[in-house]
Coordinates of C-alpha atoms in Angstrom, one line a residue:
X2 CA 8.3 20.8 -23.5
X3 CA 9.7 17.5 -24.6
X4 CA 8.9 15.5 -27.7
X5 CA 5.5 14.8 -28.9
X6 CA 3.7 12.0 -26.9
X7 CA 0.3 10.3 -26.8
X8 CA -0.7 9.5 -23.3
X9 CA -4.1 7.6 -22.1
X10 CA -5.3 6.5 -19.4
X11 CA -7.8 3.2 -18.3
X12 CA -10.2 2.1 -16.2
X13 CA -7.0 0.5 -14.3
X14 CA -5.6 4.1 -13.6
X15 CA -9.1 5.3 -12.6
X16 CA -9.4 2.5 -9.9
X17 CA -5.7 3.4 -8.8
X18 CA -7.1 6.9 -8.0
X19 CA -10.3 5.3 -6.4
X20 CA -8.2 3.3 -4.0
X21 CA -6.7 6.3 -2.6
X22 CA -3.6 8.0 -2.0
X23 CA -1.5 5.0 -0.9
X24 CA -2.2 3.2 -4.6
X25 CA -1.7 6.8 -6.2
X26 CA 1.3 7.4 -4.4
X27 CA 3.0 3.9 -5.4
X28 CA 2.7 4.5 -9.0
X29 CA 3.8 8.3 -8.8
X30 CA 7.1 7.2 -6.6
X31 CA 7.6 4.0 -8.7
X32 CA 10.1 3.6 -11.6
X33 CA 7.5 3.2 -14.4
X34 CA 7.4 6.7 -16.5
X35 CA 4.6 5.4 -18.6
X36 CA 2.4 4.3 -15.7
X37 CA 3.3 7.9 -14.2
X38 CA 2.3 9.7 -17.0
X39 CA -1.0 7.8 -17.9
X40 CA -2.0 8.3 -13.9
X41 CA -1.1 11.9 -14.1
X42 CA -3.5 12.3 -17.1
X43 CA -6.2 10.2 -15.2
X44 CA -5.9 12.5 -12.0
X45 CA -6.1 15.4 -14.7
X46 CA -9.9 14.4 -14.9
X47 CA -10.3 14.0 -11.2
X48 CA -9.1 17.0 -10.2
X49 CA -10.6 19.1 -13.2
X50 CA -13.9 20.6 -11.3
X51 CA -15.9 20.4 -14.4
X52 CA -16.1 16.5 -14.2
X53 CA -17.4 16.8 -10.7
X54 CA -15.4 14.2 -9.2
X55 CA -15.0 14.4 -5.6
X56 CA -11.4 13.6 -4.1
X57 CA -11.6 16.3 -1.2
X58 CA -10.4 13.9 1.3
X59 CA -7.2 13.4 -0.3
X60 CA -6.6 16.4 -2.1
X61 CA -3.9 18.1 0.7
X62 CA -1.9 15.0 0.4
X63 CA -2.1 14.8 -3.3
X64 CA -0.9 18.5 -3.7
X65 CA 2.1 17.4 -1.2
X66 CA 2.8 14.3 -3.5
X67 CA 2.5 16.2 -6.9
X68 CA 5.4 18.7 -5.6
X69 CA 7.3 15.8 -4.7
X70 CA 7.1 14.3 -8.0
X71 CA 8.6 17.5 -9.3
X72 CA 11.6 17.3 -7.2
X73 CA 12.5 13.7 -7.2
X74 CA 14.1 11.9 -9.9
X75 CA 11.9 11.5 -12.9
X76 CA 11.7 12.7 -16.4
X77 CA 11.0 16.1 -17.4
X78 CA 7.5 15.3 -18.9
X79 CA 6.2 13.7 -15.9
X80 CA 7.4 16.8 -13.9
X81 CA 6.2 19.3 -16.5
X82 CA 2.4 17.2 -16.0
X83 CA 2.7 17.2 -12.2
X84 CA 3.4 21.1 -12.4
X85 CA 0.4 21.5 -14.9
X86 CA -1.8 19.6 -12.3
X87 CA -0.7 22.1 -9.3
X88 CA -0.8 25.0 -11.5
X89 CA -4.4 24.3 -12.9
X90 CA -6.4 22.8 -10.1
X91 CA -4.9 24.0 -7.0
X92 CA -3.5 26.9 -4.8
X93 CA -0.4 27.3 -2.7
X94 CA 1.5 27.8 -0.4
X95 CA 3.6 25.2 -2.0
X96 CA 5.9 24.3 0.9
X97 CA 7.7 21.4 -0.7
X98 CA 8.8 23.2 -4.0
X99 CA 9.8 26.6 -2.4
X100 CA 12.0 24.4 0.1
X101 CA 13.3 22.4 -2.6
X102 CA 13.7 25.1 -5.5
X103 CA 17.5 24.6 -5.8
X104 CA 17.1 21.0 -6.3
X105 CA 14.8 21.7 -9.7
X106 CA 16.0 22.1 -13.3
X107 CA 16.7 25.4 -14.7
X108 CA 14.2 24.8 -17.2
X109 CA 11.4 24.0 -15.0
X110 CA 12.4 27.1 -12.5
X111 CA 10.3 29.8 -14.3
X112 CA 7.1 27.7 -14.4
X113 CA 7.7 26.9 -10.7
X114 CA 8.3 30.4 -9.5
X115 CA 4.8 31.3 -11.5
X116 CA 3.1 28.2 -9.5
X117 CA 4.5 29.2 -6.2
X118 CA 3.7 32.7 -6.2
X119 CA 0.2 32.5 -8.0
X120 CA -1.5 32.8 -4.6
X121 CA 0.7 35.7 -3.7
X122 CA 0.1 37.8 -7.1
X123 CA -3.7 37.1 -6.2
X124 CA -3.4 38.6 -3.2
X125 CA -1.7 41.7 -4.4
X126 CA -4.0 42.1 -7.1
X127 CA -7.0 41.9 -4.7
X128 CA -4.8 44.6 -2.4
X129 CA -4.3 46.9 -5.5
X130 CA -8.1 46.8 -6.5
X131 CA -9.3 47.5 -3.3
X132 CA -7.1 50.8 -3.1
X133 CA -8.1 51.8 -6.5
X134 CA -11.6 51.5 -5.1
X135 CA -11.1 53.7 -2.3
X136 CA -9.4 56.5 -4.6
X137 CA -12.2 56.2 -6.8
X138 CA -14.9 56.5 -4.2
X139 CA -13.0 59.9 -2.7

């Protein structure tokens, strides 16, 4: 992780999210890294199921946007925040990250590999549990 930082979000950030994907995209694809960090922190509140916020109507597009944030020119903190949202609240496949894996900084590649393969690992675990149950029943 980068240097210690304090990131907050305001009602203005919530309003950006409520306005929809176009408003979110304008900030996350813009130049202001502080605004990006604030909005990503705000998105954590919207994406965390604990808080019961409904963003289902933009979720697929938001997942693609977060992947794009990881691969485009951003500071490392912004990329890490986007990766954390993907890893904590979404499920693969992550086609954009896979297609642009070679464009990702070396220091982020282990995290990206893990996130890209989470759903595959879970499937393998399910298959293994099912096979173990079969063996146990025999």
